[in-house]
XYZ file of C-alpha atoms in Angstrom:
686
model
C 37.892 9.346 11.513
C 36.964 10.537 15.012
C 33.198 11.425 15.772
C 32.366 13.905 18.327
C 29.135 12.066 19.460
C 27.958 14.546 22.075
C 28.259 17.360 19.131
C 26.046 15.138 16.901
C 23.405 13.816 19.398
C 21.043 15.326 21.837
C 21.583 13.987 25.472
C 18.958 11.464 25.157
C 20.218 9.978 21.684
C 23.784 10.145 23.029
C 22.715 8.041 26.246
C 20.924 5.411 23.787
C 24.068 5.228 21.546
C 26.731 5.023 24.102
C 24.779 2.106 26.097
C 26.245 -0.948 24.286
C 26.341 -3.699 26.915
C 23.169 -5.466 28.300
C 19.650 -5.304 26.846
C 18.318 -1.776 25.732
C 14.848 -0.553 25.091
C 14.812 2.562 23.097
C 11.365 4.131 22.852
C 11.733 6.329 19.652
C 8.879 8.907 19.174
C 7.652 10.017 15.786
C 10.254 12.406 14.274
C 12.493 11.945 17.104
C 15.767 10.636 14.954
C 15.469 6.998 15.333
C 17.569 6.237 12.394
C 20.187 8.470 13.186
C 20.301 6.572 16.718
C 20.792 3.251 15.354
C 23.599 4.389 12.741
C 25.327 6.211 15.148
C 25.148 3.368 17.654
C 26.690 0.999 15.124
C 29.319 3.633 14.453
C 29.941 3.814 18.241
C 30.399 -0.046 18.598
C 32.725 0.059 15.816
C 34.880 2.771 16.996
C 35.244 0.895 20.620
C 36.741 -2.007 18.846
C 33.582 -4.246 18.496
C 33.857 -6.359 15.333
C 31.771 -5.831 12.299
C 31.006 -9.670 12.172
C 29.513 -9.460 15.620
C 26.874 -6.842 14.920
C 23.555 -7.626 13.541
C 20.768 -5.090 12.813
C 17.216 -6.413 11.497
C 14.481 -4.278 10.099
C 11.509 -4.694 7.864
C 12.166 -3.177 4.324
C 15.023 -3.624 1.979
C 14.981 0.017 1.635
C 15.520 0.795 5.426
C 18.269 -1.933 5.465
C 20.103 -0.291 2.660
C 19.732 3.294 4.042
C 20.968 2.047 7.367
C 24.198 0.504 5.839
C 25.065 3.446 3.880
C 24.549 6.053 6.582
C 26.847 3.862 8.783
C 29.487 3.835 5.959
C 29.051 7.345 5.506
C 29.545 8.092 9.107
C 32.644 5.984 9.665
C 34.313 6.372 6.273
C 34.568 2.567 6.224
C 33.642 -0.198 3.533
C 32.210 -2.390 6.410
C 31.767 -5.531 4.362
C 31.380 -7.719 7.478
C 28.624 -5.666 8.966
C 25.025 -7.324 8.811
C 22.329 -5.114 8.220
C 19.360 -6.958 7.023
C 15.771 -7.493 6.819
C 14.000 -10.336 8.874
C 13.421 -12.413 6.008
C 16.758 -12.011 4.195
C 18.322 -12.972 7.335
C 16.249 -15.693 7.518
C 17.334 -17.161 4.008
C 20.983 -16.828 5.185
C 20.012 -19.211 8.069
C 18.413 -21.625 6.040
C 21.008 -21.588 3.164
C 23.667 -23.156 5.593
C 21.297 -25.145 8.227
C 18.125 -26.351 6.399
C 19.517 -29.771 5.702
C 18.898 -30.389 9.318
C 15.209 -30.423 8.410
C 15.640 -32.770 5.498
C 15.530 -30.223 2.790
C 18.465 -29.721 0.073
C 20.341 -26.259 0.240
C 19.355 -25.516 -3.171
C 15.742 -25.056 -2.139
C 13.211 -22.631 -4.175
C 11.600 -19.631 -2.212
C 7.721 -19.407 -3.429
C 6.361 -16.044 -3.625
C 2.756 -15.348 -3.282
C 1.756 -16.068 -6.731
C 3.616 -19.522 -6.473
C 1.969 -20.344 -3.215
C -1.432 -19.513 -4.606
C -0.904 -21.859 -7.901
C 0.224 -24.644 -5.547
C -2.630 -24.409 -3.275
C -4.889 -24.428 -6.389
C -3.145 -27.649 -7.495
C -3.399 -29.195 -4.437
C -7.256 -28.267 -3.975
C -7.942 -29.426 -7.327
C -6.299 -32.985 -6.469
C -8.192 -33.252 -3.298
C -11.628 -32.788 -5.341
C -12.584 -29.025 -4.190
C -14.939 -27.262 -6.336
C -12.845 -24.812 -8.057
C -15.658 -22.351 -9.251
C -16.077 -21.326 -5.838
C -12.562 -21.751 -4.340
C -10.520 -18.626 -3.230
C -6.816 -19.836 -3.398
C -5.736 -16.401 -2.143
C -7.996 -16.258 0.824
C -7.066 -19.891 1.856
C -3.370 -18.752 1.367
C -3.950 -15.915 3.812
C -5.591 -18.553 6.250
C -2.599 -20.937 5.938
C -0.045 -18.102 6.434
C -1.766 -17.018 9.727
C -1.768 -20.684 10.964
C 1.743 -21.303 10.039
C 3.182 -17.961 11.745
C 0.888 -18.750 14.791
C -1.052 -15.525 14.330
C -4.100 -17.710 15.155
C -5.171 -21.454 15.807
C -7.317 -23.632 13.727
C -11.111 -22.968 14.248
C -14.259 -25.207 13.607
C -14.991 -22.956 10.415
C -11.326 -23.646 9.301
C -11.988 -27.401 9.426
C -12.551 -27.895 5.601
C -9.190 -26.729 4.786
C -6.791 -28.970 7.317
C -6.374 -31.481 4.869
C -5.482 -29.028 2.153
C -2.964 -27.598 4.481
C -1.464 -30.635 5.121
C -1.306 -31.471 1.324
C 0.174 -27.960 0.522
C 2.889 -28.397 3.328
C 3.843 -31.935 1.755
C 4.021 -30.770 -1.663
C 6.572 -28.105 -0.613
C 8.570 -30.617 0.782
C 8.231 -32.532 -2.226
C 9.370 -29.689 -4.585
C 12.130 -28.771 -2.025
C 10.570 -25.361 -1.530
C 9.599 -23.031 1.009
C 7.194 -20.147 1.172
C 7.755 -16.582 2.909
C 6.367 -17.573 6.116
C 8.878 -20.470 6.201
C 11.851 -17.943 6.000
C 10.958 -17.034 9.590
C 9.315 -20.404 10.936
C 11.980 -22.753 10.011
C 14.779 -20.895 11.422
C 12.701 -21.043 14.876
C 12.122 -24.776 14.242
C 15.714 -25.300 13.640
C 16.947 -23.367 16.961
C 14.274 -25.267 19.043
C 15.388 -28.574 17.674
C 19.075 -27.795 17.626
C 20.073 -25.447 20.635
C 23.548 -25.545 19.589
C 22.982 -24.100 16.267
C 21.167 -21.124 18.045
C 24.055 -20.871 20.427
C 26.506 -20.491 17.474
C 24.539 -17.550 16.099
C 24.297 -15.953 19.451
C 28.198 -16.200 19.795
C 28.504 -14.987 16.320
C 26.255 -11.894 16.510
C 27.025 -10.824 19.987
C 25.200 -7.458 19.391
C 21.728 -7.508 18.233
C 19.531 -4.500 17.141
C 15.977 -4.675 16.238
C 14.285 -1.620 14.303
C 10.408 -0.975 14.136
C 10.018 -3.327 17.081
C 6.348 -2.439 17.401
C 5.846 -4.196 14.029
C 7.369 -7.287 15.108
C 5.020 -10.597 14.979
C 4.936 -13.259 17.869
C 7.048 -15.552 15.215
C 9.488 -12.901 14.642
C 9.800 -12.136 18.519
C 10.623 -15.777 18.985
C 13.268 -15.753 16.356
C 14.848 -12.727 17.953
C 14.845 -14.072 21.540
C 16.429 -17.232 20.345
C 19.064 -15.296 18.664
C 19.852 -12.483 21.343
C 22.568 -12.818 23.950
C 22.346 -10.061 26.555
C 23.619 -7.282 24.285
C 20.150 -6.866 22.479
C 18.859 -3.278 21.584
C 15.262 -3.043 20.367
C 13.951 0.312 19.050
C 10.431 1.159 18.541
C 7.303 3.290 19.231
C 4.190 1.502 20.878
C 2.214 4.610 19.825
C 2.870 3.775 16.058
C 1.975 0.115 15.994
C -0.699 -0.069 13.377
C -0.049 -3.328 11.648
C -1.943 -6.002 13.715
C -3.781 -7.019 10.514
C -0.252 -8.016 9.348
C 0.588 -9.897 12.213
C 2.239 -7.438 14.390
C 1.987 -8.084 18.226
C 1.554 -5.026 20.209
C 2.353 -7.059 23.236
C 5.985 -7.785 22.306
C 7.276 -4.867 24.392
C 5.873 -6.537 27.421
C 7.559 -9.703 26.628
C 10.743 -8.041 25.957
C 10.578 -6.672 29.731
C 9.806 -9.892 30.944
C 12.461 -11.854 28.981
C 15.176 -9.092 29.827
C 14.155 -7.906 33.295
C 17.569 -5.855 33.785
C 16.922 -3.940 30.499
C 17.681 -0.079 30.240
C 14.997 2.264 28.896
C 15.737 5.512 27.011
C 12.965 7.688 25.606
C 13.612 9.961 22.559
C 10.830 12.351 22.919
C 12.282 15.693 21.029
C 10.399 15.744 17.688
C 12.709 17.539 15.043
C 9.697 17.346 12.561
C 6.807 19.157 13.553
C 5.825 22.307 15.062
C 4.725 22.472 18.739
C 0.872 22.838 17.717
C 0.902 19.775 15.715
C 2.805 17.778 18.454
C 0.590 18.979 21.379
C -2.432 17.821 19.092
C -0.921 14.432 18.725
C 0.032 14.160 22.146
C -3.530 14.926 23.367
C -4.925 12.345 20.856
C -2.825 9.402 21.764
C -3.238 10.106 25.661
C -6.442 8.448 25.392
C -5.001 5.072 24.517
C -4.437 2.999 27.731
C -2.289 0.562 26.750
C 0.789 2.603 26.026
C 4.184 3.646 27.416
C 3.810 7.317 28.849
C 5.507 9.920 26.671
C 5.111 13.224 25.241
C 6.828 14.633 22.201
C 8.087 18.131 22.216
C 9.830 20.605 19.972
C 13.438 21.925 20.478
C 12.327 24.866 18.411
C 9.968 25.887 21.222
C 6.230 26.749 21.077
C 4.082 28.027 18.069
C 2.966 26.918 14.668
C -0.051 27.366 12.336
C -3.300 25.972 14.074
C -4.562 22.698 12.669
C -7.300 23.855 10.125
C -10.634 22.029 10.319
C -12.848 22.083 6.999
C -16.522 20.796 6.635
C -16.934 20.453 3.010
C -20.678 19.846 1.589
C -19.591 16.378 0.189
C -16.576 14.282 -1.206
C -16.713 16.454 -4.737
C -16.233 19.781 -2.646
C -13.576 17.989 -0.459
C -11.592 17.054 -3.161
C -12.049 20.536 -4.907
C -10.918 22.125 -1.744
C -7.714 19.979 -1.466
C -6.608 20.588 -4.935
C -7.223 24.129 -5.017
C -5.701 24.578 -1.348
C -2.404 22.764 -2.771
C -2.256 25.198 -5.716
C -2.822 28.118 -3.427
C -0.259 27.101 -0.865
C 2.352 26.329 -3.467
C 1.773 29.693 -4.996
C 1.816 31.750 -1.948
C 4.572 29.867 -0.035
C 6.721 28.420 -2.923
C 6.214 24.762 -1.365
C 7.437 22.029 -3.701
C 4.679 19.619 -5.203
C 6.609 16.611 -3.559
C 6.188 18.291 0.000
C 2.203 17.805 -0.068
C 0.865 14.672 1.404
C -2.676 13.855 1.118
C -3.552 10.999 3.689
C -6.697 8.632 3.408
C -7.904 5.938 5.647
C -9.000 3.638 2.630
C -8.279 3.432 -1.190
C -11.795 3.996 -1.805
C -11.548 7.569 -1.325
C -8.935 8.395 -4.077
C -10.991 8.643 -6.898
C -12.676 12.084 -6.255
C -9.391 13.480 -5.226
C -7.727 12.141 -8.275
C -10.279 13.891 -10.590
C -9.859 17.277 -8.880
C -6.099 17.220 -8.943
C -6.283 16.179 -12.562
C -8.540 18.970 -13.174
C -6.404 21.609 -11.473
C -3.184 20.143 -13.196
C -1.459 19.178 -10.137
C 0.961 16.490 -10.573
C 0.672 13.576 -8.130
C 1.176 10.095 -7.490
C -0.663 7.332 -5.421
C 1.187 5.192 -2.973
C -0.153 2.144 -0.759
C -2.640 1.302 -3.151
C -3.516 1.341 -6.847
C -4.585 4.529 -8.514
C -8.426 4.524 -9.646
C -7.212 4.939 -13.268
C -4.719 2.071 -12.676
C -7.184 -0.536 -11.672
C -7.557 -3.502 -14.248
C -11.403 -2.780 -15.163
C -10.671 0.951 -15.693
C -7.591 0.260 -17.937
C -9.664 -2.097 -20.075
C -12.123 0.256 -20.628
C -9.976 3.202 -21.434
C -7.816 0.962 -23.553
C -10.928 0.035 -25.689
C -11.347 4.106 -25.990
C -7.690 4.518 -27.070
C -8.129 1.981 -29.688
C -11.263 3.532 -30.990
C -9.231 6.898 -31.128
C -6.445 5.367 -32.652
C -6.944 1.806 -34.204
C -3.043 1.465 -34.828
C -2.419 1.374 -31.039
C -0.788 -1.857 -30.722
C -0.266 -1.878 -27.068
C -3.908 -0.993 -26.165
C -5.201 -3.170 -28.976
C -3.291 -6.294 -27.501
C -4.783 -5.431 -24.131
C -8.335 -5.654 -25.098
C -8.401 -7.765 -28.209
C -9.429 -11.023 -26.222
C -10.815 -9.112 -23.011
C -13.521 -10.440 -22.767
C -12.518 -13.317 -24.463
C -13.686 -13.616 -28.011
C -11.563 -16.311 -29.395
C -8.499 -14.267 -30.401
C -6.000 -15.832 -28.179
C -2.202 -16.140 -28.189
C -1.868 -18.505 -31.194
C -3.979 -16.257 -33.252
C -2.075 -12.937 -32.132
C 1.201 -14.836 -32.743
C 0.121 -15.261 -36.408
C -1.363 -11.672 -36.487
C 2.248 -10.278 -35.342
C 4.009 -12.459 -37.989
C 1.655 -10.740 -40.747
C 2.274 -7.230 -39.345
C 5.818 -7.763 -39.368
C 5.996 -9.193 -42.645
C 4.092 -6.067 -43.973
C 5.792 -3.667 -41.532
C 2.290 -2.587 -40.456
C 0.123 -2.346 -37.295
C -1.574 -5.269 -35.803
C -5.059 -3.517 -36.791
C -3.848 -3.416 -40.517
C -2.803 -6.864 -40.300
C -6.286 -7.907 -39.041
C -7.897 -6.004 -41.965
C -5.617 -7.931 -44.155
C -6.647 -11.175 -42.763
C -10.381 -10.122 -43.019
C -10.081 -8.829 -46.660
C -9.055 -12.232 -47.869
C -6.690 -10.431 -50.587
C -4.265 -12.433 -52.476
C -1.553 -11.281 -50.463
C -0.249 -14.744 -49.451
C 2.618 -15.066 -51.701
C 3.609 -11.327 -51.284
C 3.392 -11.168 -47.667
C 5.129 -14.736 -47.054
C 2.080 -16.222 -45.294
C -0.247 -18.952 -46.114
C -2.519 -18.461 -49.301
C -5.849 -17.368 -49.052
C -8.462 -20.436 -48.849
C -5.489 -22.543 -48.282
C -5.786 -26.229 -47.421
C -7.416 -27.383 -44.241
C -9.818 -24.157 -43.961
C -6.932 -21.726 -43.242
C -7.107 -18.330 -44.414
C -4.213 -15.668 -44.846
C -1.709 -15.872 -42.158
C -2.340 -19.455 -41.543
C -5.655 -18.668 -39.377
C -8.726 -20.596 -39.231
C -12.049 -19.429 -40.568
C -13.459 -19.327 -37.157
C -10.369 -16.954 -35.979
C -10.879 -14.866 -39.069
C -14.544 -14.463 -38.062
C -13.520 -13.615 -34.701
C -11.014 -10.832 -35.935
C -13.862 -9.682 -38.145
C -16.330 -9.169 -35.463
C -13.612 -7.152 -33.350
C -13.022 -4.884 -36.110
C -16.751 -4.324 -36.607
C -16.893 -3.443 -32.952
C -14.055 -0.809 -33.176
C -15.512 0.702 -36.302
C -18.852 0.965 -34.884
C -17.824 2.865 -31.767
C -15.208 4.976 -33.770
C -18.179 6.118 -35.671
C -20.360 6.459 -32.529
C -17.803 8.316 -30.574
C -15.627 10.541 -32.560
C -16.757 13.998 -33.097
C -20.125 13.409 -31.183
C -21.450 14.314 -27.597
C -22.773 12.103 -24.827
C -19.594 10.087 -24.736
C -20.437 8.501 -21.342
C -23.664 7.079 -22.920
C -21.764 5.472 -25.698
C -19.330 4.312 -23.236
C -22.091 2.524 -21.311
C -23.246 0.950 -24.594
C -19.753 -0.227 -25.397
C -19.676 -1.887 -21.666
C -22.957 -3.434 -22.455
C -21.680 -4.710 -26.017
C -18.831 -6.314 -24.909
C -20.726 -7.885 -21.665
C -18.099 -6.788 -19.371
C -20.331 -7.421 -16.435
C -20.631 -11.218 -17.590
C -16.424 -11.253 -17.990
C -16.190 -9.777 -14.267
C -18.509 -12.602 -12.948
C -16.616 -15.190 -14.876
C -13.233 -13.791 -13.538
C -14.570 -13.621 -9.839
C -16.579 -16.778 -9.393
C -15.407 -16.717 -5.877
C -16.662 -13.428 -4.843
C -19.881 -11.876 -6.261
C -18.894 -8.825 -4.192
C -15.626 -8.175 -6.078
C -17.352 -8.317 -9.343
C -19.981 -5.768 -8.014
C -17.141 -3.615 -6.795
C -15.102 -3.654 -10.099
C -18.360 -2.866 -11.994
C -19.083 0.037 -9.644
C -15.815 1.438 -10.453
C -16.853 1.433 -14.193
C -19.977 3.362 -13.168
C -17.869 5.720 -11.293
C -15.830 6.268 -14.307
C -18.741 6.755 -16.614
C -20.247 9.254 -14.295
C -16.830 11.097 -14.247
C -16.894 11.174 -17.997
C -20.476 12.565 -17.865
C -19.602 15.216 -15.425
C -16.694 16.112 -17.499
C -18.281 16.539 -20.735
C -21.407 18.633 -19.090
C -19.207 20.907 -17.291
C -20.174 24.333 -18.697
C -16.676 25.505 -18.515
C -15.357 22.625 -20.744
C -15.388 24.017 -24.589
C -13.770 20.829 -25.913
C -15.774 17.879 -24.639
C -14.616 15.132 -27.299
C -13.059 11.857 -26.756
C -9.582 12.999 -27.827
C -9.662 15.566 -25.247
C -10.831 13.187 -22.794
C -8.096 10.754 -23.304
C -5.279 13.299 -23.289
C -6.640 14.283 -20.064
C -6.571 11.000 -18.390
C -2.894 10.441 -20.027
C -1.724 12.919 -17.356
C -2.619 10.692 -14.388
C -1.654 7.345 -16.101
C 1.710 8.405 -17.078
C 4.655 6.352 -15.449
C 7.596 7.736 -13.511
C 7.049 11.300 -14.729
C 8.307 13.736 -12.121
C 7.756 17.669 -12.074
C 11.023 19.261 -12.664
C 10.141 21.920 -9.763
C 9.759 19.334 -7.130
C 8.218 15.986 -7.840
C 4.705 14.986 -7.090
C 1.878 15.538 -4.551
C 1.622 12.431 -2.427
C -1.834 10.659 -2.225
C -1.653 7.641 0.104
C -3.311 5.775 2.851
C -2.121 6.408 6.374
C -0.403 3.035 6.583
C 1.549 3.707 3.644
C 2.604 7.105 4.895
C 4.214 5.677 8.202
C 7.947 6.729 8.320
C 7.248 9.582 5.862
C 7.007 13.455 6.465
C 5.645 16.370 4.493
C 5.640 20.227 4.881
C 1.855 20.192 4.389
C -0.473 17.469 5.235
C -4.286 17.081 4.270
C -5.927 14.311 6.305
C -9.312 13.672 4.110
C -12.354 11.693 5.114
C -11.978 12.417 8.861
C -15.536 11.079 9.593
C -16.975 8.385 12.003
C -16.880 5.074 10.154
C -13.656 6.169 8.182
C -11.567 7.370 10.875
C -12.040 5.048 13.167
C -13.073 2.699 10.379
C -16.374 0.889 11.133
C -15.211 -2.583 9.772
C -11.942 -2.463 12.030
C -13.978 -1.730 15.092
C -16.144 -4.690 14.234
C -13.339 -6.925 14.111
C -11.974 -6.739 17.665
C -12.250 -4.717 20.864
C -8.657 -3.393 20.854
C -8.971 -2.029 17.399
C -10.195 1.470 18.584
C -6.823 1.987 20.127
C -5.054 0.960 16.879
C -7.414 3.471 14.934
C -6.428 6.162 17.313
C -2.530 5.197 16.857
C -3.215 5.381 13.181
C -4.736 8.778 13.319
C -1.683 9.882 15.255
C 0.552 8.456 12.771
C -1.284 10.753 10.121
C -1.007 13.935 12.399
C 2.704 13.391 13.021
C 3.650 13.192 9.269
C 2.996 16.862 9.048
C 6.022 19.142 9.586
C 4.578 22.507 9.342
C 0.907 22.679 8.268
C -2.059 20.088 8.842
C -5.400 20.493 7.128
C -8.334 18.084 8.253
C -11.553 17.736 6.213
C -14.670 15.830 7.436
C -17.728 15.819 4.959
C -21.133 16.919 5.726
C -22.347 14.272 3.421
C -20.810 11.142 1.406
C -22.252 8.879 -1.151
C -22.513 5.472 -0.095
C -23.867 3.151 -2.869
C -25.371 6.069 -4.762
C -27.121 7.545 -1.758
C -25.951 10.748 -0.177
C -25.608 9.726 3.619
C -25.190 12.402 6.642
C -21.794 11.978 8.261
C -20.584 12.626 11.628
C -17.166 13.901 12.313
C -14.549 11.504 13.654
C -14.538 11.242 17.547
C -10.817 11.920 17.379
C -11.346 15.371 16.329
C -12.845 16.137 19.806
C -9.556 14.998 21.432
C -7.829 17.764 20.032
C -7.639 20.781 22.515
C -10.025 23.518 20.986
C -7.213 26.159 21.308
C -4.895 24.309 18.697
C -7.662 24.097 16.036
C -9.026 26.863 13.537
C -12.406 25.825 12.571
C -12.675 26.849 8.951
C -16.317 25.299 8.429
C -17.737 28.804 7.904
C -15.653 29.264 4.607
C -17.290 26.308 2.856
C -20.212 26.846 0.450
C -22.918 26.552 3.187
C -23.529 28.606 6.106
C -21.518 29.249 9.215
C -24.577 27.800 11.249
C -24.642 24.571 9.174
C -20.830 24.128 9.912
C -21.206 24.859 13.755
C -24.211 22.592 13.961
C -22.301 19.782 12.194
C -19.420 19.972 14.590
C -21.890 20.307 17.510
C -22.353 16.533 16.503
C -19.270 15.946 17.847
C -20.082 17.013 21.314
C -23.509 15.052 21.232
C -21.360 11.821 20.856
C -19.635 12.580 24.297
C -22.505 14.256 26.090
C -23.223 11.836 29.109
C -26.936 12.921 28.763
C -27.193 12.288 25.000
C -29.768 9.471 24.347
């Protein structure tokens, strides 16, 4: 099928698609049709007689690779079995399956995921005599990953782990295994040791394309450059480089220009996503970064668009209420589907209040790029206790909490209880009651007789196991009586948390980090406070346990989609990259959050990355952008005055509609608040 490329593409896209020979740098601005260019470029090469097996396109996620391959097949109408569209790591596996014997491995090697890696590091540390109660295998694994992929060199503070690193690498070889980092590192080693192998791959894949180039690490750049012939095309946007913490190297654009000096550059600046107002704001923000390629997004639809709305809620509770109610209002007035709303946050710690208010307003939503507040283990544990209190025959939740914290009802005991339950066609709780009662049902139930030999009770359980089961049933029974039909649920939940010594359990489970235990327990405090707020709400006419659990069920359901248009998307800005929504809320736009204080402490260049992150957030919006910055925010149970993000001052004032006066405080307070912004940049200030 003949494709009219000039009709399908704008002039800059056409230029990028039809340039197939020689090194090509495509600077693809947000919303400029990057995937369209890559897929049409592959189609154009195939149409010009370039063999499928000569084309290799590398990207970062399986989803992106599948989408590209499917779109090329759709455009060309061909099956394209020999076209290679892959992630970096999947292509590394392909190379290693063929070449790894060069390094002394067998070709049936295992690939260790993060859990496998963590366990092997623990085993090696134990053998070397590390004190395991204070050993953080996950943190050590992250260090080893950085060392292995050359993101950083060894430092004096790392010296204690050098021997462990060597033992870990030796163990991998013994087990004929590689870890995730090896999928890039080992092909680079093979190419370096055996240039003829690299030459063979260059000859096979004569046309190389790299998607999301701004996300490549130094090691991935080395991998690419050893694979590349003259016909290499990189596609990316330096203004969307936001993954330095994951190893992405911002300088790779400069390396490409140095290594391929005769490259051609094409800029895609037409944005088909956002209004001119949103694009003008984004351009103004990102122009403050010095280390970038000059570009300016513009809309072919022309000037216009709703102003960016700036709100100053009193605190995070009012902010969450504003977001939830505004979403309902926009949906009602403009018939915007739920799935076309995006709520973007800098860190996961901001989700809880927003989730609470979405729930209260019956707004369906899902959390991406992090664990939902109600999905965190410590929260699920306590909610499971409450579900078992409300319904003792709920086996799923009973299994979750019967030995959490540990109380001697382990796997063996549960297997025997399950056998009793199956034989009686009953719930686990009923089986527990039977075991405790010591009833002479042994013969009837097919289990061991009561008072059997060896101190075994009904079901083949020891006297100690029966005592532990009895204590658990007493606990559930006591709190069932306390919680059902009575008020002050939050106070009773606090008593329950103390009764099971959940704090002691968290300390035991997080020996390597007191802060982790404190953080998880703080989440429980937040949960109990939210229950208290709910049951003391004067508009709540039914503040009972069943009602609260039903309410929570709405936000802990799995894979439920609203028939009229999905769910509102609550996510970190990092997780939102590559996505777009009709209406976007950026919450918590305060100094210390955006830009994040910790990120700024970790490196000088991080202010520019934080600005790029804000730029990514702004350019997710197609039609309407609402930004909120609280007057005060609670930090460690103290209300702290906030200062708006300095990035807000970088937006031209004519593009902004200041809605501070519409909050529940005076317009003068709102104006005074945003006046703090000017003070930040006043040369005479201080």
